[in-house]
PDB file of C-alpha atoms in Angstrom:
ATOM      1  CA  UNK U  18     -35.684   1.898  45.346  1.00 54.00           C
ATOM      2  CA  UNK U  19     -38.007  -1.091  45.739  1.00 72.00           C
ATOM      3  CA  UNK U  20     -39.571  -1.515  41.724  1.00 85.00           C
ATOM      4  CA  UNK U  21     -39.143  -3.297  38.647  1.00 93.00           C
ATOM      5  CA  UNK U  22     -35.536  -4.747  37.970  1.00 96.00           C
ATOM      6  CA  UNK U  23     -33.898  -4.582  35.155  1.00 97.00           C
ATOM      7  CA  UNK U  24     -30.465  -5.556  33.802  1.00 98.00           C
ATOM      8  CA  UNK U  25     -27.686  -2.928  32.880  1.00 98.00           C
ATOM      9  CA  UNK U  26     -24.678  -3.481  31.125  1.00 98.00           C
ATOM     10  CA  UNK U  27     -22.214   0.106  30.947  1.00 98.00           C
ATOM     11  CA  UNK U  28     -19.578   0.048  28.096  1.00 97.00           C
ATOM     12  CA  UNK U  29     -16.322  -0.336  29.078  1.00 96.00           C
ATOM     13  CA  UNK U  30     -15.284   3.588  28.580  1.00 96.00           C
ATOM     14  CA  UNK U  31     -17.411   4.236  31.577  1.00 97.00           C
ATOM     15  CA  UNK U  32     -15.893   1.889  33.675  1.00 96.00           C
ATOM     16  CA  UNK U  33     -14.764   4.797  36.009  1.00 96.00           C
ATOM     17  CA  UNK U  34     -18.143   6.333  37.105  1.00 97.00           C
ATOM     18  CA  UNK U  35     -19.441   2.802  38.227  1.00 96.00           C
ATOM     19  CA  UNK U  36     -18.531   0.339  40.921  1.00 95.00           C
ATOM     20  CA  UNK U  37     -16.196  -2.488  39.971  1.00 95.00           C
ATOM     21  CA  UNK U  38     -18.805  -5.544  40.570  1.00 95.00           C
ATOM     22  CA  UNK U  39     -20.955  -3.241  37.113  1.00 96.00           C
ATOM     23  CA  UNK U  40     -17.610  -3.045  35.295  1.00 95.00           C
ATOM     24  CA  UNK U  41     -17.993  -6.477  33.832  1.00 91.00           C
ATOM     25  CA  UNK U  42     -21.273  -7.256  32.152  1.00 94.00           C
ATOM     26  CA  UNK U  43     -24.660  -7.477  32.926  1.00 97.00           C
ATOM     27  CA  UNK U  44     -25.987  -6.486  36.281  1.00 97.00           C
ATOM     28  CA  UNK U  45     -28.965  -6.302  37.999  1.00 97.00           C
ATOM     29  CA  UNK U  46     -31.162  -2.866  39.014  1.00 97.00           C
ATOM     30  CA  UNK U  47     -34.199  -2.297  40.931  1.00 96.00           C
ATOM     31  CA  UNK U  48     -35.838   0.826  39.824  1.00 96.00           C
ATOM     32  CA  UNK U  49     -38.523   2.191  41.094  1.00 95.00           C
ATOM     33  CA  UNK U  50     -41.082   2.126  38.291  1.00 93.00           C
ATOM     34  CA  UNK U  51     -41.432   6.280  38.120  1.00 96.00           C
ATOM     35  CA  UNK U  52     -37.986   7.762  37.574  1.00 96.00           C
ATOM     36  CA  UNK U  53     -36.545   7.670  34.170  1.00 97.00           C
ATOM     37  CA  UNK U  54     -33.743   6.057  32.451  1.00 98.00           C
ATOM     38  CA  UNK U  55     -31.726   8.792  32.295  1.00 97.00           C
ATOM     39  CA  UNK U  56     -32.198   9.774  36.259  1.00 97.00           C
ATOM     40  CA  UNK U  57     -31.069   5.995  36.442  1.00 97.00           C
ATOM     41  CA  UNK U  58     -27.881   5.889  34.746  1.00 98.00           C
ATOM     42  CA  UNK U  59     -27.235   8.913  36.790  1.00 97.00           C
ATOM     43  CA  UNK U  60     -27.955   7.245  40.744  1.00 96.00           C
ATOM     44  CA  UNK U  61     -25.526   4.666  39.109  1.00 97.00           C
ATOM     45  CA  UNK U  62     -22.583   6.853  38.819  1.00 96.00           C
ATOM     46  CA  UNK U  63     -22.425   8.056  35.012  1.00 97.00           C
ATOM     47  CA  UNK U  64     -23.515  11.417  33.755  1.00 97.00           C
ATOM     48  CA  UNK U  65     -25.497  11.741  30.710  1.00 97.00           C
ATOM     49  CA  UNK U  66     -22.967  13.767  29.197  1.00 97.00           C
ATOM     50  CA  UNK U  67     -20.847  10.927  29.440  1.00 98.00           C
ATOM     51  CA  UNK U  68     -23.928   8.606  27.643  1.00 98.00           C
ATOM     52  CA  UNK U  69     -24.096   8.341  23.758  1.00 97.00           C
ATOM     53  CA  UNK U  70     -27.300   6.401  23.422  1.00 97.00           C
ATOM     54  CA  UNK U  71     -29.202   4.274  25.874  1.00 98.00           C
ATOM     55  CA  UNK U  72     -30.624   0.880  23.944  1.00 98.00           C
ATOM     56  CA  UNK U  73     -33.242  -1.032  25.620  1.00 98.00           C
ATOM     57  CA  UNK U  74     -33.700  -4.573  24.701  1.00 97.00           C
ATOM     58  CA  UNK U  75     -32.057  -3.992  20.994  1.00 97.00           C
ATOM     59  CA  UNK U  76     -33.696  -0.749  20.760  1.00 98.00           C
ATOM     60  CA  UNK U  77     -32.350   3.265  21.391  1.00 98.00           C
ATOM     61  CA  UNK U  78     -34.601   4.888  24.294  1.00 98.00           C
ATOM     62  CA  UNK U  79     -34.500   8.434  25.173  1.00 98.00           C
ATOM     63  CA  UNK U  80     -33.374   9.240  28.590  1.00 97.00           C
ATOM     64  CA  UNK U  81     -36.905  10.578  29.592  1.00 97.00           C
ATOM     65  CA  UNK U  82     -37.970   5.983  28.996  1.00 98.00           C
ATOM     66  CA  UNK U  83     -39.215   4.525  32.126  1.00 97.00           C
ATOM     67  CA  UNK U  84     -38.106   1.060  32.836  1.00 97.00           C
ATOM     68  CA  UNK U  85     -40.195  -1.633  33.090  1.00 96.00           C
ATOM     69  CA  UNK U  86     -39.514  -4.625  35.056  1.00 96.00           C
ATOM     70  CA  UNK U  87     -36.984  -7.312  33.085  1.00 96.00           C
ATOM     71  CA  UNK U  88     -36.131  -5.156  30.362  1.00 97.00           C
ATOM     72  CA  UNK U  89     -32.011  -5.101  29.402  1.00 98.00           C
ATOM     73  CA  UNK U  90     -30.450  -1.525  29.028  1.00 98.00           C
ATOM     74  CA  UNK U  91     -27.264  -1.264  27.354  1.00 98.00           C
ATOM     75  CA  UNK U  92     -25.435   2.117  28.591  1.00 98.00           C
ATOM     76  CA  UNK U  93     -23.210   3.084  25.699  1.00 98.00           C
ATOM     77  CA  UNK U  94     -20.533   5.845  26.018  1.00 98.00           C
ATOM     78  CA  UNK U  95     -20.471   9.071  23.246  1.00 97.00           C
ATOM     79  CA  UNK U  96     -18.897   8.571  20.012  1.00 95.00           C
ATOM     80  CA  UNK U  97     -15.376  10.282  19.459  1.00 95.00           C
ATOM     81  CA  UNK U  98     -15.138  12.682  17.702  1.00 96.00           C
ATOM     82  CA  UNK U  99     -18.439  13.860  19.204  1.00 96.00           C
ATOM     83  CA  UNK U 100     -20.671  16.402  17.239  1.00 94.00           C
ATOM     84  CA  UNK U 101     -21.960  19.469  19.320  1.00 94.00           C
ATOM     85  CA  UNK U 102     -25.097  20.461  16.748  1.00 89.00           C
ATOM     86  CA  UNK U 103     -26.460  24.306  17.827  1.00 88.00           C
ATOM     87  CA  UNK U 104     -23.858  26.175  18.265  1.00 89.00           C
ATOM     88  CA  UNK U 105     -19.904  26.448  17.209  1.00 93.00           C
ATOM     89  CA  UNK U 106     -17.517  24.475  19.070  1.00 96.00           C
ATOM     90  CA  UNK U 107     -16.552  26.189  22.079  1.00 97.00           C
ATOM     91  CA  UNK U 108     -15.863  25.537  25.436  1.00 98.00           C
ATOM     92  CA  UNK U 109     -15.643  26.466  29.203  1.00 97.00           C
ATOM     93  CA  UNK U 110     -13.697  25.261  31.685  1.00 97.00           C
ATOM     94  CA  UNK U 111     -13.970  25.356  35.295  1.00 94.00           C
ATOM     95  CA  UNK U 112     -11.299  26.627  38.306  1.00 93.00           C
ATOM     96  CA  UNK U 113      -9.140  23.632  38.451  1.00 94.00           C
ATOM     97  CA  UNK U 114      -8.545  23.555  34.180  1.00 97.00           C
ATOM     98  CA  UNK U 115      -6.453  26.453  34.221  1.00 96.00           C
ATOM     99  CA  UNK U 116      -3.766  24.594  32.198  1.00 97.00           C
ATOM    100  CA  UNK U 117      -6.014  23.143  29.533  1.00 98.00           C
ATOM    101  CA  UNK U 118      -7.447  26.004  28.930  1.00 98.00           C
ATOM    102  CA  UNK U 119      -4.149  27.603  27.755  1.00 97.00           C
ATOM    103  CA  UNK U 120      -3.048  24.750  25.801  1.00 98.00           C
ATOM    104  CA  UNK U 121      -6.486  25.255  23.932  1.00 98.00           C
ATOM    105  CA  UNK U 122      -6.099  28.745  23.477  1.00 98.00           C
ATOM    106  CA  UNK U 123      -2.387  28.224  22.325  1.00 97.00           C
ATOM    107  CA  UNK U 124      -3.713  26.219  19.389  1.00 98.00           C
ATOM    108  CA  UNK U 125      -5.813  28.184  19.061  1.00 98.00           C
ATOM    109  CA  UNK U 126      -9.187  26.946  20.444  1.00 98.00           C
ATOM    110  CA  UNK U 127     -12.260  29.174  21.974  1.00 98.00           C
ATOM    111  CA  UNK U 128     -11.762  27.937  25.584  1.00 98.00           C
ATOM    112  CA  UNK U 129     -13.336  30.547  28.014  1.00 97.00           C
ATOM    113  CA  UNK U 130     -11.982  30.008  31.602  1.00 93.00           C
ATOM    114  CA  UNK U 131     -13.053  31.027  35.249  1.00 82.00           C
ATOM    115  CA  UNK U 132      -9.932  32.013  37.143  1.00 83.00           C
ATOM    116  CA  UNK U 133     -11.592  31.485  40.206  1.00 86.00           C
ATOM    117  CA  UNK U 134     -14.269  29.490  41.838  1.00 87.00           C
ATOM    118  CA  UNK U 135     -17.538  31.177  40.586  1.00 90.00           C
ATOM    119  CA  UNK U 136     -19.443  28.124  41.843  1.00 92.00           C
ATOM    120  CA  UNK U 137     -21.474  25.679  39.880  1.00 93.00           C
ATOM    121  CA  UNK U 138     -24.717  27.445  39.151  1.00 94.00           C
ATOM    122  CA  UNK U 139     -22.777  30.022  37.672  1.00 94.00           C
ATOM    123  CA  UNK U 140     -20.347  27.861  35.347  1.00 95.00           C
ATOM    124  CA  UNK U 141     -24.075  25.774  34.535  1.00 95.00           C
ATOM    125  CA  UNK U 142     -25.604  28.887  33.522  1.00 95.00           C
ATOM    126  CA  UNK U 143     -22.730  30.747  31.575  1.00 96.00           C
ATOM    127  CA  UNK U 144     -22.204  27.337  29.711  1.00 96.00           C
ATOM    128  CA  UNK U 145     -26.161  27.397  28.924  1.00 96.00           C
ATOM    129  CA  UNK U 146     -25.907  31.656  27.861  1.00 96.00           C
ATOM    130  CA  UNK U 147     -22.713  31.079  25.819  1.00 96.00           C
ATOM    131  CA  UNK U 148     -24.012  27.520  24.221  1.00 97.00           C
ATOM    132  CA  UNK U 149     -20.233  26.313  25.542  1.00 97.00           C
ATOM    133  CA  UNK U 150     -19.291  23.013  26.390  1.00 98.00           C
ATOM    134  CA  UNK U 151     -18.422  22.498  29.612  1.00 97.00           C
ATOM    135  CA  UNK U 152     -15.138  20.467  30.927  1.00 97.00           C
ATOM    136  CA  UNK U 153     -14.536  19.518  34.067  1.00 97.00           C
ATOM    137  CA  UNK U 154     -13.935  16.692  36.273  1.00 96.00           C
ATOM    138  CA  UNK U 155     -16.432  17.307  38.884  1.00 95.00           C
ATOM    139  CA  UNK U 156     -19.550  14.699  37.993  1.00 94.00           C
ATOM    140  CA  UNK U 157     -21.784  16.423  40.198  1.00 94.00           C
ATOM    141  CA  UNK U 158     -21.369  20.188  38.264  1.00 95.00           C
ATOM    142  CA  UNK U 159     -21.863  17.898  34.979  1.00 96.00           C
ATOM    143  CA  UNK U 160     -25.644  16.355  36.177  1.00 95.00           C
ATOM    144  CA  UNK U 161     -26.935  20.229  36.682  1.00 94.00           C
ATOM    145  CA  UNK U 162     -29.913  20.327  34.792  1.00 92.00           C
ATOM    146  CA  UNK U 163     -29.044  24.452  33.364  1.00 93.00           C
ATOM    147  CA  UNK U 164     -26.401  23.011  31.754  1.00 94.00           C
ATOM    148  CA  UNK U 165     -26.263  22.913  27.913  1.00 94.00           C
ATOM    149  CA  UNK U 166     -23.159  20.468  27.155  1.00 96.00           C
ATOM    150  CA  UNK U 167     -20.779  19.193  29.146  1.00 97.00           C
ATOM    151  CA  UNK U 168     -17.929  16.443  29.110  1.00 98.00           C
ATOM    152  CA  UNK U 169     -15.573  15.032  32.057  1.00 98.00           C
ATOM    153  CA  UNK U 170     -12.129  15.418  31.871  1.00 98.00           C
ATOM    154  CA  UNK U 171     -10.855  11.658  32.214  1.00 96.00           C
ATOM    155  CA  UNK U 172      -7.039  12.596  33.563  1.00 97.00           C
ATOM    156  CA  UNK U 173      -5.418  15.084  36.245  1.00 95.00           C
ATOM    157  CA  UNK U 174      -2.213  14.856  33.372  1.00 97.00           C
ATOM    158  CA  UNK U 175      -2.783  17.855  31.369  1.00 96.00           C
ATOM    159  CA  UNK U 176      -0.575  16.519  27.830  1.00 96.00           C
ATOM    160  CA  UNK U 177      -3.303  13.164  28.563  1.00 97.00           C
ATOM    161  CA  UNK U 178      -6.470  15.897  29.233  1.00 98.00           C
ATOM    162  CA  UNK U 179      -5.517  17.902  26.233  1.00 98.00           C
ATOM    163  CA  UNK U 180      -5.473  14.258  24.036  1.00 98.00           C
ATOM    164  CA  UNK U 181      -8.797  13.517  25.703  1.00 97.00           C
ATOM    165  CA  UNK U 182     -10.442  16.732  24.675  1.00 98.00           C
ATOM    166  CA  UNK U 183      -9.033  16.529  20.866  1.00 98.00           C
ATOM    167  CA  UNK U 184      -9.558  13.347  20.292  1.00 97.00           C
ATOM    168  CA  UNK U 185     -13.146  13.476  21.958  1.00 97.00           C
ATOM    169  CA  UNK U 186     -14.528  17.036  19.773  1.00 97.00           C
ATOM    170  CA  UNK U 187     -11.810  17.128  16.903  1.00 96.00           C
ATOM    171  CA  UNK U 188     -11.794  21.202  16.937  1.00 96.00           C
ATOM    172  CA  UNK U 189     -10.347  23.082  14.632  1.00 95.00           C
ATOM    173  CA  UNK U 190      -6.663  23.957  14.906  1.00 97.00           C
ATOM    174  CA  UNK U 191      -5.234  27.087  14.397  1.00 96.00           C
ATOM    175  CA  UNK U 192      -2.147  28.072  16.183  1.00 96.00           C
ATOM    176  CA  UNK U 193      -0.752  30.912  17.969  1.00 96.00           C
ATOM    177  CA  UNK U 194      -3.839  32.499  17.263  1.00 97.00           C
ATOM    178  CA  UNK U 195      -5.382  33.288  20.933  1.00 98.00           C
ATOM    179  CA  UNK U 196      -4.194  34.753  23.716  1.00 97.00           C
ATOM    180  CA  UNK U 197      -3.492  32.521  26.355  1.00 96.00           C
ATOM    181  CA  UNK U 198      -4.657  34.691  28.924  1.00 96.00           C
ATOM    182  CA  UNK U 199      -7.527  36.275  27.944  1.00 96.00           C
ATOM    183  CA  UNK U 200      -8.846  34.028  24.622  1.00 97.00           C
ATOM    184  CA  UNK U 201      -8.773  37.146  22.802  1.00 97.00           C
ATOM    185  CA  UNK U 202      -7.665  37.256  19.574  1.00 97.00           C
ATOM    186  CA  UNK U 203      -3.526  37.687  18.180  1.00 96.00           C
ATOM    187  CA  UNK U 204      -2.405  40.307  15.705  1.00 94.00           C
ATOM    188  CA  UNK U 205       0.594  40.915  13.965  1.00 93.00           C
ATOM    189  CA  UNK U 206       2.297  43.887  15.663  1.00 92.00           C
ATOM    190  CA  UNK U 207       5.047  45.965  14.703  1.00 87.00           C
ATOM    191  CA  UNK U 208       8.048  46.789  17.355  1.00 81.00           C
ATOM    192  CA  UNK U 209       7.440  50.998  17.371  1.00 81.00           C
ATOM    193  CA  UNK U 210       3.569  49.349  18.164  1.00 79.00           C
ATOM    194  CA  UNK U 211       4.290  47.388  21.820  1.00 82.00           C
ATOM    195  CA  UNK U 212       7.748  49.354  22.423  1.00 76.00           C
ATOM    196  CA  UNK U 213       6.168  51.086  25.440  1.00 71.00           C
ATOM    197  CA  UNK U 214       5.114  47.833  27.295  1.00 79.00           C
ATOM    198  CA  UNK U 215       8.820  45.418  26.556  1.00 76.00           C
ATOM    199  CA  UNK U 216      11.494  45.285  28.966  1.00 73.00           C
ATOM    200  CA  UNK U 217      14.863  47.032  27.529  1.00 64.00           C
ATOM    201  CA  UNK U 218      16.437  43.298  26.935  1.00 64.00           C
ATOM    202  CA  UNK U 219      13.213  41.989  24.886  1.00 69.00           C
ATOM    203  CA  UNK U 220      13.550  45.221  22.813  1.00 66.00           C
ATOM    204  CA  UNK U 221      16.563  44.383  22.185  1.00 61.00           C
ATOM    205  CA  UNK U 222      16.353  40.760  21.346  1.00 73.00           C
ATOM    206  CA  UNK U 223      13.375  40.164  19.294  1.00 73.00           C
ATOM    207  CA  UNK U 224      11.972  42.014  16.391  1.00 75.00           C
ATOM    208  CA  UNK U 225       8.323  39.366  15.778  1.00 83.00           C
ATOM    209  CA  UNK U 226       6.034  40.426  18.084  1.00 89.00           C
ATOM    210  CA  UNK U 227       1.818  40.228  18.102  1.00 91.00           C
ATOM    211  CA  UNK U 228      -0.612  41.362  20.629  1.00 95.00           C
ATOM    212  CA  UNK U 229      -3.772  40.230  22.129  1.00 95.00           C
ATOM    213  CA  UNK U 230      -6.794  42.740  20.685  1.00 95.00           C
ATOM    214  CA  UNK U 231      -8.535  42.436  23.931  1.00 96.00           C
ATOM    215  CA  UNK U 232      -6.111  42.509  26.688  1.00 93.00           C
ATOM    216  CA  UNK U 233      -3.406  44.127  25.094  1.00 91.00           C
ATOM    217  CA  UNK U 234      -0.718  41.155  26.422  1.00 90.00           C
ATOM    218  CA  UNK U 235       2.149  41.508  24.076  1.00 92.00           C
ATOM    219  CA  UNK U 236       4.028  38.034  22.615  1.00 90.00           C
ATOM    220  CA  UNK U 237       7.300  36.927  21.020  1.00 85.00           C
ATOM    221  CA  UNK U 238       9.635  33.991  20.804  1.00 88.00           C
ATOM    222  CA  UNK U 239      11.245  33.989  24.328  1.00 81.00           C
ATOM    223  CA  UNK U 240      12.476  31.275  26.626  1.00 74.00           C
ATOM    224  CA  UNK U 241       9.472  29.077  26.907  1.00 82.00           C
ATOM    225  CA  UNK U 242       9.146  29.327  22.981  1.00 87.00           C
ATOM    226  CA  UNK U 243      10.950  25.826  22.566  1.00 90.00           C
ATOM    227  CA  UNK U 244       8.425  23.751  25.016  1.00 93.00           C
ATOM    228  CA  UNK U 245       5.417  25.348  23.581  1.00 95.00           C
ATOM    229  CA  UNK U 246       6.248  24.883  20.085  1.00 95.00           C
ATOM    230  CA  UNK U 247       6.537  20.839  20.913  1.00 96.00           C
ATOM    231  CA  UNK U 248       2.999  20.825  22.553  1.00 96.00           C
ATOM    232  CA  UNK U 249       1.288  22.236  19.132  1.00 96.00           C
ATOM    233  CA  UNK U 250       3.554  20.324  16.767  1.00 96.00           C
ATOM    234  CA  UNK U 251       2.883  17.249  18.766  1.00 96.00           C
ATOM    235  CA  UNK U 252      -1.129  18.147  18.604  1.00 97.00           C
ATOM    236  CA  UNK U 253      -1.173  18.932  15.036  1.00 96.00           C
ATOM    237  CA  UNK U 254       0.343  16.195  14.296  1.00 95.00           C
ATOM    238  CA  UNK U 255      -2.188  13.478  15.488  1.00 95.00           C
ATOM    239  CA  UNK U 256      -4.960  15.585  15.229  1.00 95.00           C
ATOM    240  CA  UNK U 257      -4.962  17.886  12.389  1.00 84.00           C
ATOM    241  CA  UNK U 258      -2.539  16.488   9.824  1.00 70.00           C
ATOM    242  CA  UNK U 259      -1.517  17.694   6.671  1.00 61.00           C
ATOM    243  CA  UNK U 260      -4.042  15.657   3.949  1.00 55.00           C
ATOM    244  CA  UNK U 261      -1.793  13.924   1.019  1.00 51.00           C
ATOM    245  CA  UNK U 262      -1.103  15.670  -2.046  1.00 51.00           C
ATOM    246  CA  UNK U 263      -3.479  13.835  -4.535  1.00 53.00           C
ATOM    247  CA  UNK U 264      -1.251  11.232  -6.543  1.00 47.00           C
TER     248      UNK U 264
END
């Protein structure tokens, strides 16, 4: 680009889209002096989703402002917790989320997942259909245009990705609700209702069981009962605790 320059400063949450020598302050631009503010931030290394309001010389700009030469843009990141107006919190996650998207749907969050890579047009456009957010932590599927919201996953850690996501949309929680598979919704079943589809020994052992309404998937207390339980008590405990009695 060979334009007007300008001076851009990136708060320090977004640290990690831009190179080190914009991580500290001020730097210079050269735009040029067609392409919006938004397309901008973007050749610089952030995505908008990752953008909470753009403020030019004191004051907030929409992302379709073109700069002029000298003026100082101040890139700030989204609030947390973030509102998503339009629609009711839900969200989509791409091929590489897989175990987000069951800790989600284990406290029970809508977290739609694709199993395998449907490529990014397709996750854009289902996001866009299904007015879902979109996580992942490819920046290129978050700049496509179809998309309706989006957010990048800051960690490859999934206990640190599912802190991210909480903290970042504060969703309802409402455990053991969803099927971990599926997303469908749990019921309450009865033994004599799933008999035909346990194993002798689980027949045997357990007596609580509930079922997914859509896939059918069949759940009790086994084995990996223990390590689950930890991962909701340990999320509804920092982000959905019990309010004080009043005094």
């Amino acid at each position: 680009m060979n334009g007007p320059e300008i001076l851009i400063e990136f708060a320090p949450e977004l640290g990690v889209f831009v190179p080190h020598e914009r991580r500290n302050g001020p730097t210079k631009a050269v735009t040029d002096g067609v392409s919006t503010l938004g397309h901008v931030v973007e050749s610089l290394g952030v995505p908008l989703t990752e953008v909470g309001s753009l403020v030019v010389d004191g004051a907030e700009v929409p992302v379709s402002h073109v700069p002029s030469a000298d003026e100082t843009v101040e890139v700030r990141a989204v609030p947390r917790p973030q509102p998503v107006p339009g629609a009711p919190l839900r969200f989509l996650l791409d091929v590489h989320l897989g175990t987000l998207a069951r800790r989600l749907r284990l406290l029970g969050v809508d977290a739609a997942y694709e199993s395998t890579d449907i490529g990014d047009p397709a996750l854009a456009t289902r996001s866009a259909a299904e007015r879902r957010v979109l996580l992942s932590r490819d920046r290129g599927l978050l700049r496509r245009r179809e998309l309706w919201a989006g957010a990048y996953v800051y960690s490859d850690a999934p206990d640190e990705q599912l802190r991210d996501v909480l903290g970042r949309f504060a969703p309802s929680l409402h455990p053991w609700t969803r099927c971990t598979a599926c997303n469908g919704s749990l019921r309450a079943a009865s033994k004599e209702d799933v008999a035909g589809r346990l194993e002798g020994g689980t027949r045997g052992s357990y007596d609580v069981f509930a079922e997914c309404v859509a896939c059918g998937r069949v759940y009790w207390r086994g084995a990996h009962h223990d390590r689950l339980e930890g991962i909701v008590a340990r999320a509804v405990k920092e982000f959905s605790p019990t309010p004080p009695l009043p005094g």
